[in-house]
Amino acid sequence: PLILAQERDYLFAKWRNGFIMVWMGEVTMDGLRAADREGSVVASEHGDGHFSLSVSFEGAPIPNSEARSYASKLVKKREKEVLVNVTVLEGRGLWAATSRLAVKALFALARMRNVVCGSVDEAAGHVVGVVRPLATESEIRSVLREIREKPRGA
């Protein structure tokens, strides 16, 4: 994987035809603007489509309304070029499950294609069919774990 950008609250990476965003803290407007820039580069390199995967660490605050609105516009903007859009909201228990359910509902209400899950391991199964060149689910899981751990010094 190639690290495209890293700041205190986020890390963006590219692997094959994928754009991976790891949010360690709050999703901010600055972070979203950076995601838009880096995502545009990945999109331009993969005219036949790419996958987009966003991971939010457990305990990361819910983005404010301005950031949620901007993020929604970004998803809509890239809808035609993204083969699958996966959102990982880490965490266990009722609060995390409720958060994932709420995000699924928001995407459904906005008529946006999105998969919401709780771990990068689960996310690997949702991108296995679109990774180019092809990769096994095990290989994808390993790469996603590596990227997910980078902010922690791995």
PDB file of C-alpha atoms in Angstrom:
ATOM      1  CA  PRO A   1       0.000   0.000   0.000  1.00  0.00           C
ATOM      2  CA  LEU A   2       1.040   3.565  -0.707  1.00  0.00           C
ATOM      3  CA  ILE A   3       0.365   6.200   1.971  1.00  0.00           C
ATOM      4  CA  LEU A   4      -0.990   9.288   0.201  1.00  0.00           C
ATOM      5  CA  ALA A   5      -1.509  11.603   3.185  1.00  0.00           C
ATOM      6  CA  GLN A   6      -1.349  11.403   6.954  1.00  0.00           C
ATOM      7  CA  GLU A   7      -2.251  13.886   9.665  1.00  0.00           C
ATOM      8  CA  ARG A   8      -3.219  13.568  13.322  1.00  0.00           C
ATOM      9  CA  ASP A   9      -6.827  12.581  12.602  1.00  0.00           C
ATOM     10  CA  TYR A  10      -6.547  10.695   9.310  1.00  0.00           C
ATOM     11  CA  LEU A  11      -4.476   8.530   7.008  1.00  0.00           C
ATOM     12  CA  PHE A  12      -5.234   8.005   3.306  1.00  0.00           C
ATOM     13  CA  ALA A  13      -3.753   5.161   1.313  1.00  0.00           C
ATOM     14  CA  LYS A  14      -3.948   3.612  -2.123  1.00  0.00           C
ATOM     15  CA  TRP A  15      -3.707  -0.090  -2.804  1.00  0.00           C
ATOM     16  CA  ARG A  16      -4.271  -1.488  -6.279  1.00  0.00           C
ATOM     17  CA  ASN A  17      -7.534   0.141  -7.418  1.00  0.00           C
ATOM     18  CA  GLY A  18      -8.614   1.144  -3.935  1.00  0.00           C
ATOM     19  CA  PHE A  19      -8.730   4.371  -1.964  1.00  0.00           C
ATOM     20  CA  ILE A  20      -8.611   3.703   1.791  1.00  0.00           C
ATOM     21  CA  MET A  21      -9.342   6.354   4.412  1.00  0.00           C
ATOM     22  CA  VAL A  22      -8.610   5.761   8.092  1.00  0.00           C
ATOM     23  CA  TRP A  23     -10.135   8.272  10.483  1.00  0.00           C
ATOM     24  CA  MET A  24      -8.486   8.098  13.908  1.00  0.00           C
ATOM     25  CA  GLY A  25     -10.290  11.161  15.248  1.00  0.00           C
ATOM     26  CA  GLU A  26     -12.941  13.572  14.149  1.00  0.00           C
ATOM     27  CA  VAL A  27     -13.834  13.740  10.467  1.00  0.00           C
ATOM     28  CA  THR A  28     -13.219  17.423   9.721  1.00  0.00           C
ATOM     29  CA  MET A  29     -13.713  19.655   6.707  1.00  0.00           C
ATOM     30  CA  ASP A  30      -9.921  19.849   6.230  1.00  0.00           C
ATOM     31  CA  GLY A  31      -9.716  16.061   6.302  1.00  0.00           C
ATOM     32  CA  LEU A  32     -12.592  15.714   3.846  1.00  0.00           C
ATOM     33  CA  ARG A  33     -11.007  18.229   1.464  1.00  0.00           C
ATOM     34  CA  ALA A  34      -7.783  16.218   1.610  1.00  0.00           C
ATOM     35  CA  ALA A  35      -9.783  13.023   0.987  1.00  0.00           C
ATOM     36  CA  ASP A  36     -11.387  14.682  -2.044  1.00  0.00           C
ATOM     37  CA  ARG A  37      -7.965  15.640  -3.462  1.00  0.00           C
ATOM     38  CA  GLU A  38      -6.400  12.215  -2.907  1.00  0.00           C
ATOM     39  CA  GLY A  39      -9.538  10.386  -4.024  1.00  0.00           C
ATOM     40  CA  SER A  40      -9.512  12.370  -7.274  1.00  0.00           C
ATOM     41  CA  VAL A  41      -5.993  11.127  -7.990  1.00  0.00           C
ATOM     42  CA  VAL A  42      -7.003   7.495  -7.403  1.00  0.00           C
ATOM     43  CA  ALA A  43     -10.118   7.958  -9.572  1.00  0.00           C
ATOM     44  CA  SER A  44      -8.080   9.464 -12.420  1.00  0.00           C
ATOM     45  CA  GLU A  45      -5.713   6.482 -12.351  1.00  0.00           C
ATOM     46  CA  HIS A  46      -8.565   3.959 -12.540  1.00  0.00           C
ATOM     47  CA  GLY A  47     -10.976   5.003 -15.265  1.00  0.00           C
ATOM     48  CA  ASP A  48     -12.667   1.603 -15.097  1.00  0.00           C
ATOM     49  CA  GLY A  49     -13.574   2.214 -11.446  1.00  0.00           C
ATOM     50  CA  HIS A  50     -12.138   1.803  -7.990  1.00  0.00           C
ATOM     51  CA  PHE A  51     -13.279   0.802  -4.523  1.00  0.00           C
ATOM     52  CA  SER A  52     -13.499   3.230  -1.643  1.00  0.00           C
ATOM     53  CA  LEU A  53     -13.154   2.152   1.973  1.00  0.00           C
ATOM     54  CA  SER A  54     -13.475   4.396   5.011  1.00  0.00           C
ATOM     55  CA  VAL A  55     -12.546   3.210   8.518  1.00  0.00           C
ATOM     56  CA  SER A  56     -13.528   5.163  11.637  1.00  0.00           C
ATOM     57  CA  PHE A  57     -11.803   4.108  14.845  1.00  0.00           C
ATOM     58  CA  GLU A  58     -13.962   3.198  17.798  1.00  0.00           C
ATOM     59  CA  GLY A  59     -14.646   6.296  19.872  1.00  0.00           C
ATOM     60  CA  ALA A  60     -14.181   8.747  16.997  1.00  0.00           C
ATOM     61  CA  PRO A  61     -16.745  11.529  17.371  1.00  0.00           C
ATOM     62  CA  ILE A  62     -19.653  11.804  14.975  1.00  0.00           C
ATOM     63  CA  PRO A  63     -18.851  14.442  12.343  1.00  0.00           C
ATOM     64  CA  ASN A  64     -20.637  17.784  12.670  1.00  0.00           C
ATOM     65  CA  SER A  65     -23.472  18.614  10.260  1.00  0.00           C
ATOM     66  CA  GLU A  66     -21.210  20.586   7.894  1.00  0.00           C
ATOM     67  CA  ALA A  67     -18.804  17.639   7.592  1.00  0.00           C
ATOM     68  CA  ARG A  68     -21.663  15.132   7.178  1.00  0.00           C
ATOM     69  CA  SER A  69     -23.167  17.247   4.402  1.00  0.00           C
ATOM     70  CA  TYR A  70     -19.813  17.611   2.624  1.00  0.00           C
ATOM     71  CA  ALA A  71     -19.105  13.868   2.966  1.00  0.00           C
ATOM     72  CA  SER A  72     -22.508  13.087   1.463  1.00  0.00           C
ATOM     73  CA  LYS A  73     -21.738  15.335  -1.512  1.00  0.00           C
ATOM     74  CA  LEU A  74     -18.381  13.591  -2.007  1.00  0.00           C
ATOM     75  CA  VAL A  75     -20.035  10.167  -2.061  1.00  0.00           C
ATOM     76  CA  LYS A  76     -22.604  11.396  -4.591  1.00  0.00           C
ATOM     77  CA  LYS A  77     -19.879  13.077  -6.686  1.00  0.00           C
ATOM     78  CA  ARG A  78     -17.904   9.838  -6.998  1.00  0.00           C
ATOM     79  CA  GLU A  79     -20.868   7.484  -7.236  1.00  0.00           C
ATOM     80  CA  LYS A  80     -20.367   6.597 -10.916  1.00  0.00           C
ATOM     81  CA  GLU A  81     -16.653   5.830 -10.588  1.00  0.00           C
ATOM     82  CA  VAL A  82     -16.784   3.883  -7.313  1.00  0.00           C
ATOM     83  CA  LEU A  83     -17.431   0.162  -7.780  1.00  0.00           C
ATOM     84  CA  VAL A  84     -18.188  -0.367  -4.099  1.00  0.00           C
ATOM     85  CA  ASN A  85     -18.161   2.060  -1.196  1.00  0.00           C
ATOM     86  CA  VAL A  86     -17.560   0.482   2.226  1.00  0.00           C
ATOM     87  CA  THR A  87     -17.796   2.266   5.571  1.00  0.00           C
ATOM     88  CA  VAL A  88     -16.259   0.571   8.606  1.00  0.00           C
ATOM     89  CA  LEU A  89     -17.480   1.868  11.961  1.00  0.00           C
ATOM     90  CA  GLU A  90     -15.405   0.017  14.523  1.00  0.00           C
ATOM     91  CA  GLY A  91     -16.711  -0.899  17.917  1.00  0.00           C
ATOM     92  CA  ARG A  92     -18.674  -3.493  19.828  1.00  0.00           C
ATOM     93  CA  GLY A  93     -21.898  -3.426  21.700  1.00  0.00           C
ATOM     94  CA  LEU A  94     -25.220  -1.700  21.363  1.00  0.00           C
ATOM     95  CA  TRP A  95     -23.893   1.821  20.716  1.00  0.00           C
ATOM     96  CA  ALA A  96     -21.641   0.704  17.845  1.00  0.00           C
ATOM     97  CA  ALA A  97     -24.369  -1.479  16.310  1.00  0.00           C
ATOM     98  CA  THR A  98     -26.861   1.379  16.564  1.00  0.00           C
ATOM     99  CA  SER A  99     -24.375   3.763  14.929  1.00  0.00           C
ATOM    100  CA  ARG A 100     -23.851   1.354  12.025  1.00  0.00           C
ATOM    101  CA  LEU A 101     -27.609   0.943  11.617  1.00  0.00           C
ATOM    102  CA  ALA A 102     -28.118   4.725  11.604  1.00  0.00           C
ATOM    103  CA  VAL A 103     -25.422   5.206   8.950  1.00  0.00           C
ATOM    104  CA  LYS A 104     -26.956   2.431   6.813  1.00  0.00           C
ATOM    105  CA  ALA A 105     -30.310   4.202   7.063  1.00  0.00           C
ATOM    106  CA  LEU A 106     -28.818   7.561   6.069  1.00  0.00           C
ATOM    107  CA  PHE A 107     -27.215   6.039   2.981  1.00  0.00           C
ATOM    108  CA  ALA A 108     -30.468   4.278   2.083  1.00  0.00           C
ATOM    109  CA  LEU A 109     -32.501   7.467   2.495  1.00  0.00           C
ATOM    110  CA  ALA A 110     -30.037   9.305   0.265  1.00  0.00           C
ATOM    111  CA  ARG A 111     -30.269   6.431  -2.254  1.00  0.00           C
ATOM    112  CA  MET A 112     -26.503   5.929  -2.113  1.00  0.00           C
ATOM    113  CA  ARG A 113     -24.857   2.557  -2.611  1.00  0.00           C
ATOM    114  CA  ASN A 114     -22.851   1.784   0.503  1.00  0.00           C
ATOM    115  CA  VAL A 115     -21.944  -1.163   2.685  1.00  0.00           C
ATOM    116  CA  VAL A 116     -21.559  -0.512   6.411  1.00  0.00           C
ATOM    117  CA  CYS A 117     -19.706  -2.982   8.617  1.00  0.00           C
ATOM    118  CA  GLY A 118     -17.789  -3.209  11.882  1.00  0.00           C
ATOM    119  CA  SER A 119     -14.258  -4.294  10.939  1.00  0.00           C
ATOM    120  CA  VAL A 120     -11.699  -4.294   8.138  1.00  0.00           C
ATOM    121  CA  ASP A 121     -11.880  -8.092   8.177  1.00  0.00           C
ATOM    122  CA  GLU A 122     -15.575  -7.905   7.319  1.00  0.00           C
ATOM    123  CA  ALA A 123     -14.894  -5.154   4.752  1.00  0.00           C
ATOM    124  CA  ALA A 124     -12.460  -7.413   2.862  1.00  0.00           C
ATOM    125  CA  GLY A 125     -15.349  -9.658   1.865  1.00  0.00           C
ATOM    126  CA  HIS A 126     -17.193  -6.708   0.326  1.00  0.00           C
ATOM    127  CA  VAL A 127     -14.333  -5.603  -1.951  1.00  0.00           C
ATOM    128  CA  VAL A 128     -12.921  -8.986  -2.999  1.00  0.00           C
ATOM    129  CA  GLY A 129     -14.849  -8.992  -6.272  1.00  0.00           C
ATOM    130  CA  VAL A 130     -13.685  -5.545  -7.410  1.00  0.00           C
ATOM    131  CA  VAL A 131      -9.980  -5.438  -6.458  1.00  0.00           C
ATOM    132  CA  ARG A 132      -7.822  -5.267  -9.588  1.00  0.00           C
ATOM    133  CA  PRO A 133      -5.561  -7.062 -10.160  1.00  0.00           C
ATOM    134  CA  LEU A 134      -7.523  -9.801  -8.413  1.00  0.00           C
ATOM    135  CA  ALA A 135      -6.635 -10.702  -4.840  1.00  0.00           C
ATOM    136  CA  THR A 136      -7.866 -13.268  -2.372  1.00  0.00           C
ATOM    137  CA  GLU A 137     -10.000 -12.208   0.561  1.00  0.00           C
ATOM    138  CA  SER A 138      -7.150 -13.271   2.861  1.00  0.00           C
ATOM    139  CA  GLU A 139      -4.675 -11.027   1.024  1.00  0.00           C
ATOM    140  CA  ILE A 140      -7.095  -8.094   1.114  1.00  0.00           C
ATOM    141  CA  ARG A 141      -7.722  -8.619   4.834  1.00  0.00           C
ATOM    142  CA  SER A 142      -3.960  -8.601   5.482  1.00  0.00           C
ATOM    143  CA  VAL A 143      -3.419  -5.359   3.521  1.00  0.00           C
ATOM    144  CA  LEU A 144      -6.396  -3.624   5.151  1.00  0.00           C
ATOM    145  CA  ARG A 145      -5.138  -4.635   8.612  1.00  0.00           C
ATOM    146  CA  GLU A 146      -1.692  -3.252   7.741  1.00  0.00           C
ATOM    147  CA  ILE A 147      -3.118   0.097   6.604  1.00  0.00           C
ATOM    148  CA  ARG A 148      -5.476   0.226   9.584  1.00  0.00           C
ATOM    149  CA  GLU A 149      -2.562  -0.264  11.997  1.00  0.00           C
ATOM    150  CA  LYS A 150      -0.207   2.301  10.398  1.00  0.00           C
ATOM    151  CA  PRO A 151      -1.474   5.220  12.505  1.00  0.00           C
ATOM    152  CA  ARG A 152      -0.531   3.214  15.589  1.00  0.00           C
ATOM    153  CA  GLY A 153       3.062   2.881  14.404  1.00  0.00           C
ATOM    154  CA  ALA A 154       2.873  -0.565  12.816  1.00  0.00           C
TER     155      ALA A 154
END
